[in-house]
PDB file of C-alpha atoms and ligand atoms in Angstrom:
ATOM      1  CA  MET A   1     -55.777-128.374 -96.102  1.00 95.00           C
ATOM      2  CA  LYS A   2     -57.331-125.159 -94.819  1.00 98.00           C
ATOM      3  CA  ILE A   3     -57.095-122.372 -97.336  1.00 98.00           C
ATOM      4  CA  ILE A   4     -58.203-118.746 -97.462  1.00 98.00           C
ATOM      5  CA  MET A   5     -58.601-117.000-100.823  1.00 98.00           C
ATOM      6  CA  LEU A   6     -57.681-113.323-100.628  1.00 98.00           C
ATOM      7  CA  GLY A   7     -58.005-110.772-103.390  1.00 97.00           C
ATOM      8  CA  ALA A   8     -59.982-107.802-104.669  1.00 97.00           C
ATOM      9  CA  PRO A   9     -63.573-108.195-105.844  1.00 96.00           C
ATOM     10  CA  GLY A  10     -63.382-109.860-109.250  1.00 95.00           C
ATOM     11  CA  ALA A  11     -59.816-111.121-108.794  1.00 97.00           C
ATOM     12  CA  GLY A  12     -61.005-114.662-109.458  1.00 96.00           C
ATOM     13  CA  LYS A  13     -61.286-116.002-105.895  1.00 97.00           C
ATOM     14  CA  GLY A  14     -64.555-117.805-106.585  1.00 96.00           C
ATOM     15  CA  THR A  15     -63.367-119.196-109.941  1.00 96.00           C
ATOM     16  CA  GLN A  16     -60.203-120.634-108.393  1.00 98.00           C
ATOM     17  CA  ALA A  17     -61.879-121.779-105.165  1.00 98.00           C
ATOM     18  CA  LYS A  18     -64.351-123.929-107.143  1.00 96.00           C
ATOM     19  CA  MET A  19     -61.541-125.546-109.170  1.00 97.00           C
ATOM     20  CA  LEU A  20     -59.480-126.182-106.025  1.00 98.00           C
ATOM     21  CA  ALA A  21     -62.464-127.615-104.141  1.00 97.00           C
ATOM     22  CA  ASP A  22     -62.977-130.127-106.983  1.00 96.00           C
ATOM     23  CA  LYS A  23     -59.299-131.079-107.092  1.00 97.00           C
ATOM     24  CA  TYR A  24     -58.753-131.485-103.362  1.00 97.00           C
ATOM     25  CA  MET A  25     -62.324-132.686-102.654  1.00 97.00           C
ATOM     26  CA  ILE A  26     -62.903-130.222 -99.831  1.00 98.00           C
ATOM     27  CA  PRO A  27     -65.829-127.797 -99.379  1.00 98.00           C
ATOM     28  CA  HIS A  28     -65.812-124.356-100.997  1.00 98.00           C
ATOM     29  CA  ILE A  29     -67.301-121.882 -98.539  1.00 98.00           C
ATOM     30  CA  SER A  30     -68.169-118.522-100.100  1.00 97.00           C
ATOM     31  CA  THR A  31     -69.769-116.006 -97.761  1.00 97.00           C
ATOM     32  CA  GLY A  32     -70.993-114.011-100.775  1.00 95.00           C
ATOM     33  CA  ASP A  33     -72.742-117.137-102.136  1.00 94.00           C
ATOM     34  CA  ILE A  34     -74.235-117.846 -98.686  1.00 95.00           C
ATOM     35  CA  PHE A  35     -75.641-114.301 -98.501  1.00 95.00           C
ATOM     36  CA  ARG A  36     -76.973-114.452-102.087  1.00 93.00           C
ATOM     37  CA  ALA A  37     -78.712-117.770-101.357  1.00 92.00           C
ATOM     38  CA  ASN A  38     -80.275-116.183 -98.257  1.00 95.00           C
ATOM     39  CA  ILE A  39     -81.434-113.174-100.284  1.00 94.00           C
ATOM     40  CA  LYS A  40     -82.975-115.480-102.873  1.00 91.00           C
ATOM     41  CA  ASN A  41     -84.775-117.442-100.151  1.00 94.00           C
ATOM     42  CA  GLY A  42     -85.992-114.252 -98.447  1.00 96.00           C
ATOM     43  CA  THR A  43     -84.468-115.054 -95.040  1.00 96.00           C
ATOM     44  CA  GLU A  44     -83.951-112.454 -92.325  1.00 96.00           C
ATOM     45  CA  LEU A  45     -80.169-112.752 -92.759  1.00 96.00           C
ATOM     46  CA  GLY A  46     -80.596-112.200 -96.499  1.00 97.00           C
ATOM     47  CA  GLN A  47     -82.707-109.082 -95.967  1.00 97.00           C
ATOM     48  CA  LYS A  48     -80.135-107.628 -93.578  1.00 96.00           C
ATOM     49  CA  ALA A  49     -77.177-108.467 -95.849  1.00 97.00           C
ATOM     50  CA  LYS A  50     -78.809-107.103 -99.009  1.00 96.00           C
ATOM     51  CA  THR A  51     -78.891-103.490 -97.835  1.00 95.00           C
ATOM     52  CA  TYR A  52     -75.099-103.551 -97.442  1.00 96.00           C
ATOM     53  CA  MET A  53     -74.265-105.654-100.484  1.00 96.00           C
ATOM     54  CA  ASP A  54     -76.266-103.529-102.913  1.00 94.00           C
ATOM     55  CA  GLN A  55     -74.274-100.490-101.809  1.00 94.00           C
ATOM     56  CA  GLY A  56     -70.944-102.283-102.177  1.00 95.00           C
ATOM     57  CA  LEU A  57     -70.383-102.175 -98.416  1.00 97.00           C
ATOM     58  CA  LEU A  58     -69.327-105.013 -96.141  1.00 97.00           C
ATOM     59  CA  VAL A  59     -71.958-106.795 -94.120  1.00 97.00           C
ATOM     60  CA  PRO A  60     -71.266-106.167 -90.375  1.00 97.00           C
ATOM     61  CA  ASP A  61     -68.788-108.603 -88.784  1.00 96.00           C
ATOM     62  CA  GLU A  62     -71.376-109.911 -86.301  1.00 94.00           C
ATOM     63  CA  LEU A  63     -73.580-111.184 -89.142  1.00 95.00           C
ATOM     64  CA  VAL A  64     -70.778-113.175 -90.727  1.00 96.00           C
ATOM     65  CA  CYS A  65     -68.338-114.431 -88.058  1.00 95.00           C
ATOM     66  CA  ASP A  66     -70.570-116.926 -86.224  1.00 92.00           C
ATOM     67  CA  LEU A  67     -71.893-118.230 -89.508  1.00 94.00           C
ATOM     68  CA  VAL A  68     -68.404-119.147 -90.770  1.00 96.00           C
ATOM     69  CA  VAL A  69     -67.111-120.357 -87.408  1.00 94.00           C
ATOM     70  CA  ASP A  70     -70.071-122.790 -87.256  1.00 93.00           C
ATOM     71  CA  ARG A  71     -69.634-123.862 -90.875  1.00 95.00           C
ATOM     72  CA  VAL A  72     -65.927-124.805 -90.592  1.00 95.00           C
ATOM     73  CA  GLN A  73     -66.703-127.029 -87.621  1.00 93.00           C
ATOM     74  CA  GLN A  74     -69.131-129.211 -89.564  1.00 95.00           C
ATOM     75  CA  GLU A  75     -68.246-132.814 -90.360  1.00 95.00           C
ATOM     76  CA  ASP A  76     -67.470-132.252 -94.060  1.00 97.00           C
ATOM     77  CA  CYS A  77     -64.757-129.724 -93.117  1.00 96.00           C
ATOM     78  CA  LYS A  78     -62.671-132.130 -91.069  1.00 94.00           C
ATOM     79  CA  ASP A  79     -60.128-132.683 -93.900  1.00 94.00           C
ATOM     80  CA  GLY A  80     -60.029-129.008 -94.845  1.00 97.00           C
ATOM     81  CA  TYR A  81     -61.929-126.296 -96.713  1.00 98.00           C
ATOM     82  CA  ILE A  82     -61.507-123.254 -98.894  1.00 98.00           C
ATOM     83  CA  LEU A  83     -62.781-119.956 -97.550  1.00 98.00           C
ATOM     84  CA  ASP A  84     -63.688-117.500-100.315  1.00 98.00           C
ATOM     85  CA  GLY A  85     -64.627-113.958 -99.265  1.00 97.00           C
ATOM     86  CA  PHE A  86     -63.920-114.527 -95.590  1.00 98.00           C
ATOM     87  CA  PRO A  87     -62.183-113.123 -93.624  1.00 98.00           C
ATOM     88  CA  ARG A  88     -62.514-109.633 -95.027  1.00 98.00           C
ATOM     89  CA  THR A  89     -61.573-107.520 -92.005  1.00 98.00           C
ATOM     90  CA  ILE A  90     -58.971-107.876 -89.248  1.00 98.00           C
ATOM     91  CA  PRO A  91     -61.689-108.576 -86.607  1.00 98.00           C
ATOM     92  CA  GLN A  92     -63.030-111.393 -88.831  1.00 98.00           C
ATOM     93  CA  ALA A  93     -59.533-112.900 -89.145  1.00 98.00           C
ATOM     94  CA  GLU A  94     -59.042-112.667 -85.388  1.00 97.00           C
ATOM     95  CA  ALA A  95     -62.436-114.284 -84.718  1.00 96.00           C
ATOM     96  CA  LEU A  96     -61.557-117.137 -87.077  1.00 97.00           C
ATOM     97  CA  ASP A  97     -58.097-117.656 -85.553  1.00 97.00           C
ATOM     98  CA  ALA A  98     -59.525-117.677 -82.030  1.00 96.00           C
ATOM     99  CA  ALA A  99     -62.222-120.205 -82.947  1.00 95.00           C
ATOM    100  CA  LEU A 100     -59.724-122.452 -84.733  1.00 95.00           C
ATOM    101  CA  ALA A 101     -57.234-122.231 -81.843  1.00 95.00           C
ATOM    102  CA  ASN A 102     -60.016-123.455 -79.537  1.00 93.00           C
ATOM    103  CA  ILE A 103     -60.284-126.666 -81.528  1.00 91.00           C
ATOM    104  CA  GLY A 104     -56.505-127.013 -82.007  1.00 92.00           C
ATOM    105  CA  SER A 105     -56.632-126.012 -85.670  1.00 93.00           C
ATOM    106  CA  LYS A 106     -55.199-123.246 -87.871  1.00 95.00           C
ATOM    107  CA  ILE A 107     -55.161-121.912 -91.430  1.00 97.00           C
ATOM    108  CA  ASP A 108     -52.459-123.464 -93.650  1.00 97.00           C
ATOM    109  CA  TYR A 109     -52.403-121.013 -96.571  1.00 98.00           C
ATOM    110  CA  ALA A 110     -53.800-117.595 -97.415  1.00 98.00           C
ATOM    111  CA  VAL A 111     -53.590-117.342-101.217  1.00 98.00           C
ATOM    112  CA  ASN A 112     -53.644-113.758-102.477  1.00 98.00           C
ATOM    113  CA  VAL A 113     -54.840-113.536-106.087  1.00 98.00           C
ATOM    114  CA  GLU A 114     -53.416-110.249-107.319  1.00 97.00           C
ATOM    115  CA  VAL A 115     -55.184-108.293-110.065  1.00 97.00           C
ATOM    116  CA  PRO A 116     -54.754-104.518-110.554  1.00 95.00           C
ATOM    117  CA  ASP A 117     -57.873-102.344-110.191  1.00 94.00           C
ATOM    118  CA  GLU A 118     -57.755-101.431-113.924  1.00 90.00           C
ATOM    119  CA  ASN A 119     -58.580-105.039-114.922  1.00 92.00           C
ATOM    120  CA  ILE A 120     -61.370-105.484-112.405  1.00 93.00           C
ATOM    121  CA  VAL A 121     -64.176-103.367-113.848  1.00 88.00           C
ATOM    122  CA  ASN A 122     -63.907-105.162-117.200  1.00 86.00           C
ATOM    123  CA  ARG A 123     -64.062-108.560-115.533  1.00 89.00           C
ATOM    124  CA  MET A 124     -67.099-107.636-113.485  1.00 91.00           C
ATOM    125  CA  SER A 125     -69.079-106.195-116.365  1.00 89.00           C
ATOM    126  CA  GLY A 126     -68.650-109.494-118.242  1.00 92.00           C
ATOM    127  CA  ARG A 127     -69.454-111.755-115.324  1.00 93.00           C
ATOM    128  CA  ARG A 128     -72.582-113.894-115.396  1.00 95.00           C
ATOM    129  CA  ALA A 129     -73.619-115.958-112.394  1.00 93.00           C
ATOM    130  CA  CYS A 130     -75.999-118.829-111.782  1.00 91.00           C
ATOM    131  CA  VAL A 131     -78.048-118.219-108.657  1.00 82.00           C
ATOM    132  CA  ALA A 132     -79.203-121.840-108.673  1.00 88.00           C
ATOM    133  CA  CYS A 133     -75.805-123.627-108.467  1.00 88.00           C
ATOM    134  CA  GLY A 134     -73.301-120.791-107.926  1.00 87.00           C
ATOM    135  CA  ALA A 135     -71.345-121.338-111.169  1.00 92.00           C
ATOM    136  CA  THR A 136     -69.616-118.231-112.546  1.00 93.00           C
ATOM    137  CA  TYR A 137     -68.903-117.397-116.190  1.00 95.00           C
ATOM    138  CA  HIS A 138     -67.491-114.523-118.221  1.00 95.00           C
ATOM    139  CA  ILE A 139     -68.984-113.539-121.564  1.00 94.00           C
ATOM    140  CA  VAL A 140     -65.486-113.405-123.139  1.00 93.00           C
ATOM    141  CA  HIS A 141     -63.085-115.376-120.913  1.00 92.00           C
ATOM    142  CA  SER A 142     -65.362-118.247-119.912  1.00 94.00           C
ATOM    143  CA  PRO A 143     -68.571-118.249-121.992  1.00 96.00           C
ATOM    144  CA  THR A 144     -71.388-120.774-121.620  1.00 97.00           C
ATOM    145  CA  LYS A 145     -72.300-123.108-124.508  1.00 97.00           C
ATOM    146  CA  GLU A 146     -75.725-121.476-124.776  1.00 96.00           C
ATOM    147  CA  GLU A 147     -75.919-117.743-124.054  1.00 95.00           C
ATOM    148  CA  GLY A 148     -77.532-116.951-120.699  1.00 96.00           C
ATOM    149  CA  ILE A 149     -77.940-120.604-119.641  1.00 97.00           C
ATOM    150  CA  CYS A 150     -75.821-122.349-116.998  1.00 97.00           C
ATOM    151  CA  ASP A 151     -73.737-125.219-118.475  1.00 97.00           C
ATOM    152  CA  ARG A 152     -73.787-127.037-115.164  1.00 96.00           C
ATOM    153  CA  CYS A 153     -77.482-126.973-114.185  1.00 96.00           C
ATOM    154  CA  GLY A 154     -79.402-125.474-117.128  1.00 97.00           C
ATOM    155  CA  LYS A 155     -80.856-122.550-115.151  1.00 96.00           C
ATOM    156  CA  GLU A 156     -80.834-118.913-116.226  1.00 95.00           C
ATOM    157  CA  LEU A 157     -77.780-116.713-115.579  1.00 95.00           C
ATOM    158  CA  ILE A 158     -77.945-113.247-114.015  1.00 92.00           C
ATOM    159  CA  VAL A 159     -75.778-110.141-113.807  1.00 92.00           C
ATOM    160  CA  ARG A 160     -75.061-109.633-110.120  1.00 89.00           C
ATOM    161  CA  GLU A 161     -76.793-106.620-108.581  1.00 86.00           C
ATOM    162  CA  ASP A 162     -73.447-105.311-107.242  1.00 91.00           C
ATOM    163  CA  ASP A 163     -71.560-105.596-110.566  1.00 91.00           C
ATOM    164  CA  LYS A 164     -72.631-102.182-111.884  1.00 87.00           C
ATOM    165  CA  PRO A 165     -69.455-100.104-112.545  1.00 87.00           C
ATOM    166  CA  GLU A 166     -70.207 -97.509-109.814  1.00 88.00           C
ATOM    167  CA  THR A 167     -70.784-100.227-107.205  1.00 92.00           C
ATOM    168  CA  VAL A 168     -67.628-102.063-108.331  1.00 93.00           C
ATOM    169  CA  THR A 169     -65.587 -98.895-107.730  1.00 93.00           C
ATOM    170  CA  LYS A 170     -67.092 -98.624-104.252  1.00 95.00           C
ATOM    171  CA  ARG A 171     -66.299-102.294-103.547  1.00 95.00           C
ATOM    172  CA  LEU A 172     -62.698-101.752-104.653  1.00 96.00           C
ATOM    173  CA  ASN A 173     -62.340 -98.825-102.235  1.00 96.00           C
ATOM    174  CA  VAL A 174     -63.811-100.913 -99.423  1.00 97.00           C
ATOM    175  CA  TYR A 175     -61.391-103.713-100.333  1.00 97.00           C
ATOM    176  CA  HIS A 176     -58.343-101.432-100.133  1.00 97.00           C
ATOM    177  CA  GLU A 177     -59.437 -99.930 -96.824  1.00 98.00           C
ATOM    178  CA  GLN A 178     -60.733-102.953 -94.953  1.00 97.00           C
ATOM    179  CA  THR A 179     -59.505-106.174 -96.574  1.00 97.00           C
ATOM    180  CA  GLN A 180     -56.027-105.425 -97.933  1.00 97.00           C
ATOM    181  CA  PRO A 181     -54.589-105.154 -94.372  1.00 98.00           C
ATOM    182  CA  LEU A 182     -55.127-108.932 -94.174  1.00 98.00           C
ATOM    183  CA  ILE A 183     -52.156-109.382 -96.513  1.00 98.00           C
ATOM    184  CA  ASP A 184     -49.857-108.125 -93.745  1.00 98.00           C
ATOM    185  CA  TYR A 185     -51.790-110.117 -91.156  1.00 98.00           C
ATOM    186  CA  TYR A 186     -51.213-113.440 -92.944  1.00 98.00           C
ATOM    187  CA  THR A 187     -47.656-112.515 -93.972  1.00 98.00           C
ATOM    188  CA  LYS A 188     -46.834-112.172 -90.261  1.00 97.00           C
ATOM    189  CA  GLN A 189     -48.346-115.640 -89.675  1.00 96.00           C
ATOM    190  CA  GLY A 190     -46.149-117.047 -92.454  1.00 97.00           C
ATOM    191  CA  ALA A 191     -49.266-118.282 -94.294  1.00 97.00           C
ATOM    192  CA  LEU A 192     -49.381-115.811 -97.215  1.00 98.00           C
ATOM    193  CA  LYS A 193     -48.804-117.006-100.802  1.00 98.00           C
ATOM    194  CA  GLU A 194     -48.980-114.579-103.739  1.00 98.00           C
ATOM    195  CA  VAL A 195     -50.271-115.468-107.201  1.00 98.00           C
ATOM    196  CA  ASP A 196     -50.491-113.305-110.333  1.00 98.00           C
ATOM    197  CA  GLY A 197     -54.228-113.275-111.070  1.00 98.00           C
ATOM    198  CA  THR A 198     -53.913-111.590-114.473  1.00 97.00           C
ATOM    199  CA  MET A 199     -52.935-114.854-116.178  1.00 97.00           C
ATOM    200  CA  SER A 200     -55.541-117.183-117.723  1.00 96.00           C
ATOM    201  CA  MET A 201     -57.784-119.120-115.343  1.00 96.00           C
ATOM    202  CA  ASP A 202     -55.853-122.362-115.949  1.00 98.00           C
ATOM    203  CA  GLU A 203     -52.486-120.673-115.474  1.00 98.00           C
ATOM    204  CA  VAL A 204     -53.625-119.146-112.185  1.00 98.00           C
ATOM    205  CA  PHE A 205     -54.938-122.556-111.114  1.00 98.00           C
ATOM    206  CA  ASN A 206     -51.640-124.293-111.939  1.00 98.00           C
ATOM    207  CA  ALA A 207     -49.697-121.631-110.054  1.00 98.00           C
ATOM    208  CA  ILE A 208     -51.841-122.180-106.956  1.00 98.00           C
ATOM    209  CA  VAL A 209     -51.600-125.977-107.180  1.00 98.00           C
ATOM    210  CA  ASN A 210     -47.794-125.665-107.406  1.00 97.00           C
ATOM    211  CA  ILE A 211     -47.820-123.691-104.175  1.00 95.00           C
ATOM    212  CA  LEU A 212     -50.173-126.033-102.321  1.00 93.00           C
ATOM    213  CA  GLY A 213     -48.420-129.183-103.551  1.00 81.00           C
TER     214      GLY A 213
HETATM  215  P1  AP5 B 301     -68.429-111.742-102.754  1.00 79.58           P
HETATM  216  O1  AP5 B 301     -69.450-112.554-103.419  1.00 79.58           O
HETATM  217  O2  AP5 B 301     -67.370-112.424-101.965  1.00 79.58           O
HETATM  218  O3  AP5 B 301     -67.798-110.765-103.813  1.00 79.58           O
HETATM  219  P2  AP5 B 301     -66.304-110.197-103.987  1.00 79.58           P
HETATM  220  O4  AP5 B 301     -65.274-110.453-102.997  1.00 79.58           O
HETATM  221  O5  AP5 B 301     -66.540-108.779-104.290  1.00 79.58           O
HETATM  222  O6  AP5 B 301     -65.730-111.050-105.056  1.00 79.58           O
HETATM  223  P3  AP5 B 301     -66.394-111.479-106.349  1.00 79.58           P
HETATM  224  O7  AP5 B 301     -67.246-112.666-106.139  1.00 79.58           O
HETATM  225  O8  AP5 B 301     -67.008-110.273-107.003  1.00 79.58           O
HETATM  226  O9  AP5 B 301     -65.103-111.824-107.211  1.00 79.58           O
HETATM  227  P4  AP5 B 301     -64.231-113.144-107.258  1.00 79.58           P
HETATM  228  O10 AP5 B 301     -62.853-112.806-106.783  1.00 79.58           O
HETATM  229  O11 AP5 B 301     -64.910-114.307-106.643  1.00 79.58           O
HETATM  230  O12 AP5 B 301     -64.136-113.294-108.835  1.00 79.58           O
HETATM  231  P5  AP5 B 301     -64.791-114.355-109.836  1.00 79.58           P
HETATM  232  O13 AP5 B 301     -64.099-115.668-109.677  1.00 79.58           O
HETATM  233  O14 AP5 B 301     -66.269-114.327-109.787  1.00 79.58           O
HETATM  234  O15 AP5 B 301     -69.135-110.703-101.768  1.00 79.58           O
HETATM  235  C1  AP5 B 301     -70.224-109.906-102.207  1.00 79.58           C
HETATM  236  C2  AP5 B 301     -70.657-109.001-101.090  1.00 79.58           C
HETATM  237  O16 AP5 B 301     -71.108-109.796 -99.969  1.00 79.58           O
HETATM  238  C3  AP5 B 301     -69.594-108.077-100.506  1.00 79.58           C
HETATM  239  O17 AP5 B 301     -69.465-106.889-101.248  1.00 79.58           O
HETATM  240  C4  AP5 B 301     -70.150-107.848 -99.085  1.00 79.58           C
HETATM  241  O18 AP5 B 301     -71.195-106.909 -99.096  1.00 79.58           O
HETATM  242  C5  AP5 B 301     -70.749-109.198 -98.733  1.00 79.58           C
HETATM  243  N1  AP5 B 301     -69.794-110.075 -98.046  1.00 79.58           N
HETATM  244  C6  AP5 B 301     -69.354-111.299 -98.463  1.00 79.58           C
HETATM  245  N2  AP5 B 301     -68.479-111.822 -97.584  1.00 79.58           N
HETATM  246  C7  AP5 B 301     -68.380-110.916 -96.564  1.00 79.58           C
HETATM  247  C8  AP5 B 301     -67.632-110.865 -95.361  1.00 79.58           C
HETATM  248  N3  AP5 B 301     -66.767-111.854 -95.035  1.00 79.58           N
HETATM  249  N4  AP5 B 301     -67.765-109.778 -94.564  1.00 79.58           N
HETATM  250  C9  AP5 B 301     -68.604-108.783 -94.893  1.00 79.58           C
HETATM  251  N5  AP5 B 301     -69.337-108.751 -96.017  1.00 79.58           N
HETATM  252  C10 AP5 B 301     -69.230-109.809 -96.847  1.00 79.58           C
HETATM  253  O19 AP5 B 301     -64.294-113.711-111.223  1.00 79.58           O
HETATM  254  C11 AP5 B 301     -64.820-112.468-111.679  1.00 79.58           C
HETATM  255  C12 AP5 B 301     -65.062-112.533-113.194  1.00 79.58           C
HETATM  256  O20 AP5 B 301     -63.805-112.640-113.872  1.00 79.58           O
HETATM  257  C13 AP5 B 301     -65.873-113.768-113.631  1.00 79.58           C
HETATM  258  O21 AP5 B 301     -66.715-113.421-114.702  1.00 79.58           O
HETATM  259  C14 AP5 B 301     -64.818-114.772-114.076  1.00 79.58           C
HETATM  260  O22 AP5 B 301     -65.317-115.672-115.062  1.00 79.58           O
HETATM  261  C15 AP5 B 301     -63.710-113.865-114.625  1.00 79.58           C
HETATM  262  N6  AP5 B 301     -62.373-114.387-114.388  1.00 79.58           N
HETATM  263  C16 AP5 B 301     -61.921-115.061-113.280  1.00 79.58           C
HETATM  264  N7  AP5 B 301     -60.622-115.402-113.416  1.00 79.58           N
HETATM  265  C17 AP5 B 301     -60.220-114.903-114.627  1.00 79.58           C
HETATM  266  C18 AP5 B 301     -58.983-114.928-115.342  1.00 79.58           C
HETATM  267  N8  AP5 B 301     -57.879-115.500-114.824  1.00 79.58           N
HETATM  268  N9  AP5 B 301     -58.947-114.320-116.553  1.00 79.58           N
HETATM  269  C19 AP5 B 301     -60.051-113.732-117.082  1.00 79.58           C
HETATM  270  N10 AP5 B 301     -61.250-113.692-116.469  1.00 79.58           N
HETATM  271  C20 AP5 B 301     -61.346-114.266-115.249  1.00 79.58           C
HETATM  272 MG1   MG B 302     -66.794-114.585-105.707  1.00 79.58          MG
END
């Protein structure tokens, strides 16, 4: 099963993608997580990506397309994968489709997790993330057992650099301009599935599982 998670920043793409990856035992590929790991490790890619990410802007298509196209062709992706945060522009979607067509493959579902802008800033300000293992929490909706410590790996949690309210607003604008057009793109392909992302995490998960079967 090859799935794309669509949705605004903070809609819950990463939260749901992790749960789905566990259920269907397929890799969860988050371009945001890949960039953050590169920033943490001080790579050249990380340094380039950081200047865009900190401003709430998209990283240029050429820095992200090849990376994902290579990743989905690795051995562990042969039974499917969940793409979280990619594609984010029409050229990215076209690059992915072209690469998949070359290997006789295609996306099965593009799941759009819908959350109105009003709910997003609150979600982001409460988010805590583990840079070591990628787990995501929320101080109210999904707290850790011990404050500031990752339940999964015991490392310290951080507030993401781009979760400041002014950067979140910028990211939302970028989403509406550059990423929302993908909803039409995948509707035309017959792959789009809509889910109400304002429900609880488990309710959203069940709704997605019902769609995927
Ligand atoms: P990325 O890391 O992908 O960030 P994003 O799309 O802005 O999405 P988020 O990770 O902020 O939100 P999410 O939908 O995953 O929500 P989450 O599950 O954490 O990208 C970061 C940056 O990298 C971009 O701005 C860009 O610069 C760059 N980038 C990445 N990919 C790129 C690409 N393809 N092209 C160009 N640039 C790229 O949930 C949010 C919070 O809400 C959490 O605290 C969570 O616990 C809570 N929550 C989740 N679900 C619920 C619920 N149902 N009820 C209550 N709370 C909930
Ligand atoms: Mg995410």
